[in-house]
Amino acid sequence: MVSASLGPAYHRLWLATVLSNLGDGIRMAALPLLAAAITSDPVAVAGVAIAGQSPWLLFGLVAGAIVDRFDQRRLAAAVDVVRVSMLAVLVVSISLDVAGIALLYLVAFVCGVGETLRDTATATLLPPLVKDADLDRANGGLVNAEVAGNELAGPPIGGYLFGVALVLPFAINGGALALAAALIFSLPNVFAPKAGSYSSKGQIWNDTRAGLRWLIKHPRLRMIVGLGAVFAAMDSAWFAVLVLYVPQVLGLPAWGYGVLLGIGAVGGLAGGFFATRVTRMIGPAGALAGCLGCAAIGQLMIGLTASAVVVAAGLVITSAAFGVWAVVARTTRQRLTPAEMLGRVSSAAMTAVMSASPLGALLGGLLAAEWGLRAPILVGVPVLTVAAVVCFLAMRERG
């Protein structure tokens, strides 16, 4: 629950985050369904997901330099307006029955670019709006808004709306983004970059490299980003084969997979909710190391059983660990990074995760093909255990 003490500006940011991520979740479910309605070619359908995910790999690092150069409030609102325009084009095209697979790729790609810029900008919006002591609690609310919209509510709503009418999920997505843009634009005007921060307007790549150099020289943040990528890769390795694990090992019907995903999303919400309490009880070092250790335990539970109940418990543990990690890592990054570097450091961290996830999924597929469906689940147990020990010792040494 969002506390009133965080202030009205935070409430507007939180609601904008809810609306934006709910729209993203609706679109992510509906676009593949629309692609499947247009073509039966599996490669063409998969291309929609590739088009939507590729912007992080192509522009993720540069996005931080762009965000650091501009008023983040105006940039985030402008990005949402562009995405609304693209969705409007799609809605009209569907209504006229002229929507083709190429248009879906374009919509997915443009919305993906917008999501890359907006997520990076949003990561820089919070610190000026709340007290430093409240950053962890405020981040917990934002992480829960993201999980609830992207994972818990958005996809099933998107699938249902698509079944009612093809245009409906995209119209709802556009409306949600329009409201989010208005809320972001209503935030206090405290996000403009400092005058003289950049000597040359054309050197985006130089700014990007400067941010990376700063991050590399900061041992604590460098370690958190690196371990976050390892965490994401190990999580994606088993998640990529879960859709096969559920029917073949657990013996559940197709709906069981959806139920387990929902249970996992609830675990993520719990992690975001309790992250502040956990951090204040055992400190950031203990919290981050504990997340890695709990994820290892959760994967061990999932990989060594044929019980759906045990797997559900393991999913809750791993998802909750990811939720706590997201809050603690984001808060630590915001506290330790200079305001003029926050966009670049945040984009580097998010790009590391977004790059590690598909690599982890590929690893999971290869391991499953060679050694069976349990292998990609269990491979993360020793890796995450070692990572937990390294994280705790390194962060304790650095205070």
GROMACS .gro file of C-alpha atoms in nm:
model
  399
    1MET     CA    1   0.000   0.000   0.000
    2VAL     CA    2   0.132   0.348  -0.088
    3SER     CA    3   0.173   0.572   0.215
    4ALA     CA    4   0.028   0.923   0.207
    5SER     CA    5   0.346   1.055   0.371
    6LEU     CA    6   0.529   1.015   0.043
    7GLY     CA    7   0.339   1.311  -0.097
    8PRO     CA    8   0.102   1.388  -0.386
    9ALA     CA    9   0.380   1.409  -0.646
   10TYR     CA   10   0.487   1.055  -0.563
   11HIS     CA   11   0.127   0.938  -0.585
   12ARG     CA   12   0.103   1.079  -0.937
   13LEU     CA   13   0.429   0.908  -1.036
   14TRP     CA   14   0.305   0.582  -0.884
   15LEU     CA   15  -0.028   0.600  -1.067
   16ALA     CA   16   0.149   0.686  -1.395
   17THR     CA   17   0.371   0.380  -1.341
   18VAL     CA   18   0.065   0.162  -1.282
   19LEU     CA   19  -0.105   0.286  -1.599
   20SER     CA   20   0.205   0.263  -1.818
   21ASN     CA   21   0.296  -0.089  -1.706
   22LEU     CA   22  -0.063  -0.209  -1.722
   23GLY     CA   23  -0.074  -0.086  -2.081
   24ASP     CA   24   0.257  -0.257  -2.156
   25GLY     CA   25   0.127  -0.585  -2.012
   26ILE     CA   26  -0.193  -0.562  -2.216
   27ARG     CA   27   0.002  -0.489  -2.535
   28MET     CA   28   0.257  -0.766  -2.477
   29ALA     CA   29  -0.023  -1.021  -2.459
   30ALA     CA   30  -0.234  -0.880  -2.744
   31LEU     CA   31   0.033  -0.816  -3.009
   32PRO     CA   32   0.134  -1.184  -3.049
   33LEU     CA   33  -0.233  -1.279  -3.060
   34LEU     CA   34  -0.291  -1.026  -3.336
   35ALA     CA   35   0.015  -1.154  -3.522
   36ALA     CA   36  -0.118  -1.510  -3.497
   37ALA     CA   37  -0.451  -1.389  -3.636
   38ILE     CA   38  -0.270  -1.236  -3.935
   39THR     CA   39  -0.024  -1.518  -4.014
   40SER     CA   40   0.032  -1.879  -3.913
   41ASP     CA   41   0.408  -1.856  -3.973
   42PRO     CA   42   0.571  -1.915  -3.630
   43VAL     CA   43   0.884  -1.723  -3.730
   44ALA     CA   44   0.675  -1.420  -3.827
   45VAL     CA   45   0.481  -1.437  -3.501
   46ALA     CA   46   0.802  -1.466  -3.296
   47GLY     CA   47   0.933  -1.161  -3.481
   48VAL     CA   48   0.687  -0.943  -3.291
   49ALA     CA   49   0.854  -1.030  -2.961
   50ILE     CA   50   1.200  -0.978  -3.114
   51ALA     CA   51   1.098  -0.636  -3.246
   52GLY     CA   52   0.970  -0.535  -2.904
   53GLN     CA   53   1.272  -0.656  -2.708
   54SER     CA   54   1.554  -0.551  -2.942
   55PRO     CA   55   1.551  -0.178  -2.852
   56TRP     CA   56   1.707  -0.251  -2.514
   57LEU     CA   57   2.000  -0.425  -2.682
   58LEU     CA   58   2.033  -0.160  -2.953
   59PHE     CA   59   1.971   0.162  -2.761
   60GLY     CA   60   1.974   0.075  -2.390
   61LEU     CA   61   2.308   0.237  -2.308
   62VAL     CA   62   2.250   0.542  -2.528
   63ALA     CA   63   1.908   0.593  -2.365
   64GLY     CA   64   2.077   0.691  -2.040
   65ALA     CA   65   2.282   0.965  -2.206
   66ILE     CA   66   1.968   1.102  -2.373
   67VAL     CA   67   1.777   1.100  -2.045
   68ASP     CA   68   2.058   1.281  -1.864
   69ARG     CA   69   2.056   1.558  -2.126
   70PHE     CA   70   1.687   1.649  -2.109
   71ASP     CA   71   1.409   1.730  -1.866
   72GLN     CA   72   1.310   1.375  -1.769
   73ARG     CA   73   0.951   1.476  -1.697
   74ARG     CA   74   0.899   1.620  -2.045
   75LEU     CA   75   1.090   1.334  -2.209
   76ALA     CA   76   0.882   1.063  -2.039
   77ALA     CA   77   0.558   1.241  -2.131
   78ALA     CA   78   0.669   1.294  -2.492
   79VAL     CA   79   0.763   0.927  -2.527
   80ASP     CA   80   0.418   0.823  -2.408
   81VAL     CA   81   0.256   1.059  -2.659
   82VAL     CA   82   0.455   0.898  -2.943
   83ARG     CA   83   0.351   0.552  -2.828
   84VAL     CA   84  -0.013   0.663  -2.810
   85SER     CA   85   0.014   0.789  -3.170
   86MET     CA   86   0.154   0.455  -3.291
   87LEU     CA   87  -0.122   0.265  -3.114
   88ALA     CA   88  -0.381   0.496  -3.269
   89VAL     CA   89  -0.244   0.410  -3.613
   90LEU     CA   90  -0.270   0.041  -3.528
   91VAL     CA   91  -0.629   0.077  -3.401
   92VAL     CA   92  -0.734   0.255  -3.720
   93SER     CA   93  -0.557  -0.006  -3.935
   94ILE     CA   94  -0.729  -0.292  -3.754
   95SER     CA   95  -1.064  -0.118  -3.787
   96LEU     CA   96  -1.010  -0.081  -4.163
   97ASP     CA   97  -0.881  -0.441  -4.186
   98VAL     CA   98  -0.550  -0.331  -4.338
   99ALA     CA   99  -0.315  -0.417  -4.049
  100GLY     CA  100  -0.024  -0.630  -4.166
  101ILE     CA  101   0.264  -0.803  -3.992
  102ALA     CA  102   0.505  -0.525  -4.094
  103LEU     CA  103   0.292  -0.269  -3.908
  104LEU     CA  104   0.296  -0.491  -3.599
  105TYR     CA  105   0.675  -0.502  -3.612
  106LEU     CA  106   0.687  -0.124  -3.640
  107VAL     CA  107   0.447  -0.074  -3.348
  108ALA     CA  108   0.636  -0.325  -3.133
  109PHE     CA  109   0.972  -0.166  -3.215
  110VAL     CA  110   0.863   0.196  -3.162
  111CYS     CA  111   0.687   0.107  -2.838
  112GLY     CA  112   0.999  -0.085  -2.733
  113VAL     CA  113   1.220   0.217  -2.801
  114GLY     CA  114   0.975   0.429  -2.605
  115GLU     CA  115   0.976   0.183  -2.318
  116THR     CA  116   1.356   0.191  -2.312
  117LEU     CA  117   1.362   0.571  -2.285
  118ARG     CA  118   1.067   0.593  -2.048
  119ASP     CA  119   1.190   0.326  -1.805
  120THR     CA  120   1.528   0.497  -1.791
  121ALA     CA  121   1.368   0.838  -1.738
  122THR     CA  122   1.134   0.700  -1.471
  123ALA     CA  123   1.434   0.565  -1.278
  124THR     CA  124   1.558   0.924  -1.243
  125LEU     CA  125   1.223   1.083  -1.153
  126LEU     CA  126   1.189   0.946  -0.801
  127PRO     CA  127   1.483   1.091  -0.599
  128PRO     CA  128   1.377   1.459  -0.628
  129LEU     CA  129   1.021   1.375  -0.521
  130VAL     CA  130   1.081   1.199  -0.187
  131LYS     CA  131   1.318   1.222   0.107
  132ASP     CA  132   1.631   1.008   0.088
  133ALA     CA  133   1.517   0.808   0.391
  134ASP     CA  134   1.197   0.715   0.204
  135LEU     CA  135   1.363   0.602  -0.120
  136ASP     CA  136   1.343   0.231  -0.040
  137ARG     CA  137   0.975   0.250   0.055
  138ALA     CA  138   0.894   0.460  -0.252
  139ASN     CA  139   1.083   0.222  -0.480
  140GLY     CA  140   0.894  -0.069  -0.327
  141GLY     CA  141   0.568   0.091  -0.438
  142LEU     CA  142   0.698   0.149  -0.791
  143VAL     CA  143   0.833  -0.206  -0.824
  144ASN     CA  144   0.495  -0.343  -0.716
  145ALA     CA  145   0.322  -0.117  -0.969
  146GLU     CA  146   0.548  -0.258  -1.241
  147VAL     CA  147   0.496  -0.621  -1.140
  148ALA     CA  148   0.120  -0.582  -1.101
  149GLY     CA  149   0.080  -0.415  -1.439
  150ASN     CA  150   0.333  -0.608  -1.648
  151GLU     CA  151   0.295  -0.957  -1.502
  152LEU     CA  152  -0.016  -0.997  -1.288
  153ALA     CA  153  -0.297  -0.791  -1.440
  154GLY     CA  154  -0.186  -0.673  -1.785
  155PRO     CA  155  -0.139  -1.002  -1.979
  156PRO     CA  156  -0.468  -1.170  -1.877
  157ILE     CA  157  -0.658  -0.846  -1.937
  158GLY     CA  158  -0.492  -0.813  -2.277
  159GLY     CA  159  -0.588  -1.167  -2.372
  160TYR     CA  160  -0.946  -1.117  -2.257
  161LEU     CA  161  -0.989  -0.783  -2.435
  162PHE     CA  162  -0.850  -0.930  -2.756
  163GLY     CA  163  -1.116  -1.200  -2.737
  164VAL     CA  164  -1.386  -0.933  -2.708
  165ALA     CA  165  -1.262  -0.717  -2.997
  166LEU     CA  166  -0.929  -0.703  -3.181
  167VAL     CA  167  -0.889  -0.327  -3.140
  168LEU     CA  168  -0.988  -0.314  -2.773
  169PRO     CA  169  -0.654  -0.399  -2.602
  170PHE     CA  170  -0.465  -0.148  -2.815
  171ALA     CA  171  -0.724   0.125  -2.756
  172ILE     CA  172  -0.709   0.062  -2.381
  173ASN     CA  173  -0.328   0.061  -2.397
  174GLY     CA  174  -0.331   0.398  -2.574
  175GLY     CA  175  -0.576   0.547  -2.326
  176ALA     CA  176  -0.370   0.429  -2.029
  177LEU     CA  177  -0.052   0.577  -2.179
  178ALA     CA  178  -0.226   0.908  -2.246
  179LEU     CA  179  -0.332   0.934  -1.882
  180ALA     CA  180   0.019   0.834  -1.771
  181ALA     CA  181   0.170   1.109  -1.989
  182ALA     CA  182  -0.062   1.368  -1.834
  183LEU     CA  183   0.030   1.254  -1.482
  184ILE     CA  184   0.402   1.265  -1.555
  185PHE     CA  185   0.374   1.611  -1.709
  186SER     CA  186   0.193   1.731  -1.395
  187LEU     CA  187   0.494   1.651  -1.173
  188PRO     CA  188   0.693   1.941  -1.027
  189ASN     CA  189   0.937   2.094  -1.274
  190VAL     CA  190   1.255   1.984  -1.095
  191PHE     CA  191   1.406   1.751  -1.351
  192ALA     CA  192   1.582   1.979  -1.597
  193PRO     CA  193   1.957   1.903  -1.638
  194LYS     CA  194   2.196   2.150  -1.482
  195ALA     CA  195   2.313   2.428  -1.707
  196GLY     CA  196   2.658   2.360  -1.848
  197SER     CA  197   2.641   1.987  -1.770
  198TYR     CA  198   2.723   1.905  -2.133
  199SER     CA  199   2.977   2.088  -2.343
  200SER     CA  200   2.870   1.953  -2.680
  201LYS     CA  201   2.520   1.855  -2.781
  202GLY     CA  202   2.634   1.607  -3.044
  203GLN     CA  203   2.843   1.378  -2.827
  204ILE     CA  204   2.582   1.132  -2.701
  205TRP     CA  205   2.823   0.840  -2.732
  206ASN     CA  206   3.094   1.028  -2.540
  207ASP     CA  207   2.844   1.090  -2.262
  208THR     CA  208   2.752   0.722  -2.265
  209ARG     CA  209   3.115   0.617  -2.232
  210ALA     CA  210   3.166   0.869  -1.951
  211GLY     CA  211   2.877   0.710  -1.761
  212LEU     CA  212   3.015   0.361  -1.816
  213ARG     CA  213   3.361   0.468  -1.699
  214TRP     CA  214   3.210   0.615  -1.384
  215LEU     CA  215   3.016   0.295  -1.317
  216ILE     CA  216   3.317   0.072  -1.377
  217LYS     CA  217   3.522   0.273  -1.128
  218HIS     CA  218   3.252   0.243  -0.858
  219PRO     CA  219   3.312  -0.102  -0.705
  220ARG     CA  220   2.984  -0.142  -0.518
  221LEU     CA  221   2.755  -0.040  -0.803
  222ARG     CA  222   2.967  -0.231  -1.054
  223MET     CA  223   2.925  -0.545  -0.846
  224ILE     CA  224   2.548  -0.494  -0.806
  225VAL     CA  225   2.505  -0.450  -1.181
  226GLY     CA  226   2.716  -0.757  -1.256
  227LEU     CA  227   2.542  -0.977  -1.002
  228GLY     CA  228   2.205  -0.846  -1.122
  229ALA     CA  229   2.292  -0.972  -1.470
  230VAL     CA  230   2.391  -1.313  -1.327
  231PHE     CA  231   2.065  -1.322  -1.130
  232ALA     CA  232   1.862  -1.240  -1.443
  233ALA     CA  233   2.044  -1.501  -1.655
  234MET     CA  234   1.990  -1.781  -1.402
  235ASP     CA  235   1.627  -1.683  -1.357
  236SER     CA  236   1.564  -1.680  -1.733
  237ALA     CA  237   1.737  -2.016  -1.781
  238TRP     CA  238   1.471  -2.205  -1.588
  239PHE     CA  239   1.180  -1.978  -1.675
  240ALA     CA  240   1.237  -2.047  -2.046
  241VAL     CA  241   1.157  -2.416  -1.995
  242LEU     CA  242   0.889  -2.382  -1.727
  243VAL     CA  243   0.616  -2.405  -1.992
  244LEU     CA  244   0.747  -2.756  -2.074
  245TYR     CA  245   0.828  -2.849  -1.713
  246VAL     CA  246   0.470  -2.792  -1.597
  247PRO     CA  247   0.298  -3.051  -1.822
  248GLN     CA  248   0.585  -3.298  -1.866
  249VAL     CA  249   0.718  -3.316  -1.509
  250LEU     CA  250   0.434  -3.185  -1.294
  251GLY     CA  251   0.163  -3.338  -1.512
  252LEU     CA  252  -0.056  -3.028  -1.501
  253PRO     CA  253  -0.288  -2.914  -1.782
  254ALA     CA  254  -0.225  -2.593  -1.977
  255TRP     CA  255  -0.411  -2.375  -1.728
  256GLY     CA  256  -0.171  -2.488  -1.455
  257TYR     CA  257   0.109  -2.294  -1.621
  258GLY     CA  258  -0.095  -1.973  -1.604
  259VAL     CA  259  -0.184  -2.035  -1.241
  260LEU     CA  260   0.181  -2.085  -1.148
  261LEU     CA  261   0.277  -1.764  -1.328
  262GLY     CA  262   0.013  -1.579  -1.130
  263ILE     CA  263   0.145  -1.726  -0.806
  264GLY     CA  264   0.495  -1.616  -0.902
  265ALA     CA  265   0.371  -1.262  -0.970
  266VAL     CA  266   0.214  -1.252  -0.623
  267GLY     CA  267   0.555  -1.349  -0.483
  268GLY     CA  268   0.708  -1.056  -0.670
  269LEU     CA  269   0.450  -0.822  -0.517
  270ALA     CA  270   0.530  -0.956  -0.171
  271GLY     CA  271   0.899  -0.894  -0.232
  272GLY     CA  272   0.836  -0.533  -0.330
  273PHE     CA  273   0.609  -0.483  -0.028
  274PHE     CA  274   0.850  -0.625   0.230
  275ALA     CA  275   1.176  -0.502   0.074
  276THR     CA  276   1.198  -0.194   0.297
  277ARG     CA  277   1.148  -0.393   0.616
  278VAL     CA  278   1.400  -0.655   0.511
  279THR     CA  279   1.660  -0.394   0.423
  280ARG     CA  280   1.617  -0.202   0.747
  281MET     CA  281   1.644  -0.522   0.948
  282ILE     CA  282   1.957  -0.673   0.791
  283GLY     CA  283   2.103  -0.392   0.579
  284PRO     CA  284   2.155  -0.369   0.202
  285ALA     CA  285   2.444  -0.620   0.202
  286GLY     CA  286   2.239  -0.882   0.383
  287ALA     CA  287   1.930  -0.811   0.175
  288LEU     CA  288   2.106  -0.843  -0.162
  289ALA     CA  289   2.300  -1.153  -0.059
  290GLY     CA  290   1.983  -1.298   0.090
  291CYS     CA  291   1.799  -1.247  -0.239
  292LEU     CA  292   2.058  -1.452  -0.426
  293GLY     CA  293   2.057  -1.722  -0.158
  294CYS     CA  294   1.676  -1.741  -0.149
  295ALA     CA  295   1.663  -1.762  -0.528
  296ALA     CA  296   1.902  -2.059  -0.511
  297ILE     CA  297   1.677  -2.227  -0.255
  298GLY     CA  298   1.369  -2.160  -0.467
  299GLN     CA  299   1.528  -2.308  -0.778
  300LEU     CA  300   1.638  -2.612  -0.579
  301MET     CA  301   1.277  -2.663  -0.467
  302ILE     CA  302   1.147  -2.627  -0.823
  303GLY     CA  303   1.409  -2.854  -0.979
  304LEU     CA  304   1.398  -3.146  -0.735
  305THR     CA  305   1.026  -3.215  -0.717
  306ALA     CA  306   0.724  -3.328  -0.913
  307SER     CA  307   0.489  -3.163  -0.663
  308ALA     CA  308   0.297  -2.862  -0.792
  309VAL     CA  309   0.264  -2.729  -0.436
  310VAL     CA  310   0.640  -2.733  -0.378
  311VAL     CA  311   0.701  -2.573  -0.718
  312ALA     CA  312   0.448  -2.301  -0.635
  313ALA     CA  313   0.631  -2.233  -0.309
  314GLY     CA  314   0.962  -2.221  -0.495
  315LEU     CA  315   0.815  -1.973  -0.745
  316VAL     CA  316   0.697  -1.749  -0.464
  317ILE     CA  317   1.044  -1.753  -0.307
  318THR     CA  318   1.232  -1.681  -0.630
  319SER     CA  319   0.991  -1.408  -0.739
  320ALA     CA  320   0.993  -1.246  -0.396
  321ALA     CA  321   1.373  -1.251  -0.403
  322PHE     CA  322   1.370  -1.077  -0.741
  323GLY     CA  323   1.127  -0.817  -0.606
  324VAL     CA  324   1.344  -0.737  -0.305
  325TRP     CA  325   1.655  -0.727  -0.526
  326ALA     CA  326   1.490  -0.478  -0.762
  327VAL     CA  327   1.402  -0.241  -0.477
  328VAL     CA  328   1.736  -0.261  -0.292
  329ALA     CA  329   1.950  -0.240  -0.608
  330ARG     CA  330   1.751   0.055  -0.745
  331THR     CA  331   1.758   0.242  -0.413
  332THR     CA  332   2.132   0.186  -0.372
  333ARG     CA  333   2.191   0.307  -0.728
  334GLN     CA  334   1.987   0.622  -0.669
  335ARG     CA  335   2.167   0.703  -0.344
  336LEU     CA  336   2.520   0.648  -0.470
  337THR     CA  337   2.496   0.795  -0.820
  338PRO     CA  338   2.527   1.170  -0.887
  339ALA     CA  339   2.203   1.312  -1.027
  340GLU     CA  340   2.368   1.408  -1.357
  341MET     CA  341   2.483   1.044  -1.407
  342LEU     CA  342   2.172   0.861  -1.286
  343GLY     CA  343   2.016   0.811  -1.629
  344ARG     CA  344   2.331   0.654  -1.772
  345VAL     CA  345   2.399   0.433  -1.471
  346SER     CA  346   2.035   0.321  -1.458
  347SER     CA  347   2.029   0.240  -1.829
  348ALA     CA  348   2.354   0.043  -1.794
  349ALA     CA  349   2.203  -0.162  -1.513
  350MET     CA  350   1.879  -0.226  -1.703
  351THR     CA  351   2.064  -0.306  -2.025
  352ALA     CA  352   2.280  -0.561  -1.840
  353VAL     CA  353   1.966  -0.736  -1.717
  354MET     CA  354   1.789  -0.715  -2.054
  355SER     CA  355   2.096  -0.857  -2.229
  356ALA     CA  356   2.154  -1.133  -1.976
  357SER     CA  357   1.793  -1.255  -1.985
  358PRO     CA  358   1.787  -1.382  -2.346
  359LEU     CA  359   2.135  -1.532  -2.301
  360GLY     CA  360   2.007  -1.714  -1.994
  361ALA     CA  361   1.702  -1.836  -2.185
  362LEU     CA  362   1.929  -1.967  -2.462
  363LEU     CA  363   2.145  -2.142  -2.203
  364GLY     CA  364   1.836  -2.295  -2.048
  365GLY     CA  365   1.718  -2.430  -2.381
  366LEU     CA  366   2.056  -2.583  -2.460
  367LEU     CA  367   2.087  -2.743  -2.116
  368ALA     CA  368   1.734  -2.883  -2.137
  369ALA     CA  369   1.802  -3.032  -2.480
  370GLU     CA  370   2.123  -3.197  -2.361
  371TRP     CA  371   2.048  -3.303  -2.001
  372GLY     CA  372   1.673  -3.272  -1.951
  373LEU     CA  373   1.427  -3.016  -1.814
  374ARG     CA  374   1.567  -3.016  -1.460
  375ALA     CA  375   1.916  -2.910  -1.570
  376PRO     CA  376   1.844  -2.541  -1.646
  377ILE     CA  377   1.659  -2.511  -1.315
  378LEU     CA  378   1.934  -2.665  -1.104
  379VAL     CA  379   2.228  -2.498  -1.280
  380GLY     CA  380   2.150  -2.173  -1.104
  381VAL     CA  381   2.172  -2.321  -0.754
  382PRO     CA  382   2.555  -2.330  -0.723
  383VAL     CA  383   2.597  -2.013  -0.931
  384LEU     CA  384   2.358  -1.811  -0.714
  385THR     CA  385   2.499  -1.958  -0.392
  386VAL     CA  386   2.850  -1.845  -0.484
  387ALA     CA  387   2.713  -1.507  -0.595
  388ALA     CA  388   2.540  -1.464  -0.257
  389VAL     CA  389   2.864  -1.525  -0.067
  390VAL     CA  390   3.062  -1.290  -0.295
  391CYS     CA  391   2.794  -1.022  -0.264
  392PHE     CA  392   2.781  -1.036   0.115
  393LEU     CA  393   3.157  -1.037   0.169
  394ALA     CA  394   3.227  -0.763  -0.086
  395MET     CA  395   2.956  -0.528   0.038
  396ARG     CA  396   3.047  -0.585   0.403
  397GLU     CA  397   3.411  -0.500   0.329
  398ARG     CA  398   3.309  -0.175   0.158
  399GLY     CA  399   3.073  -0.075   0.436
   0.00000   0.00000   0.00000
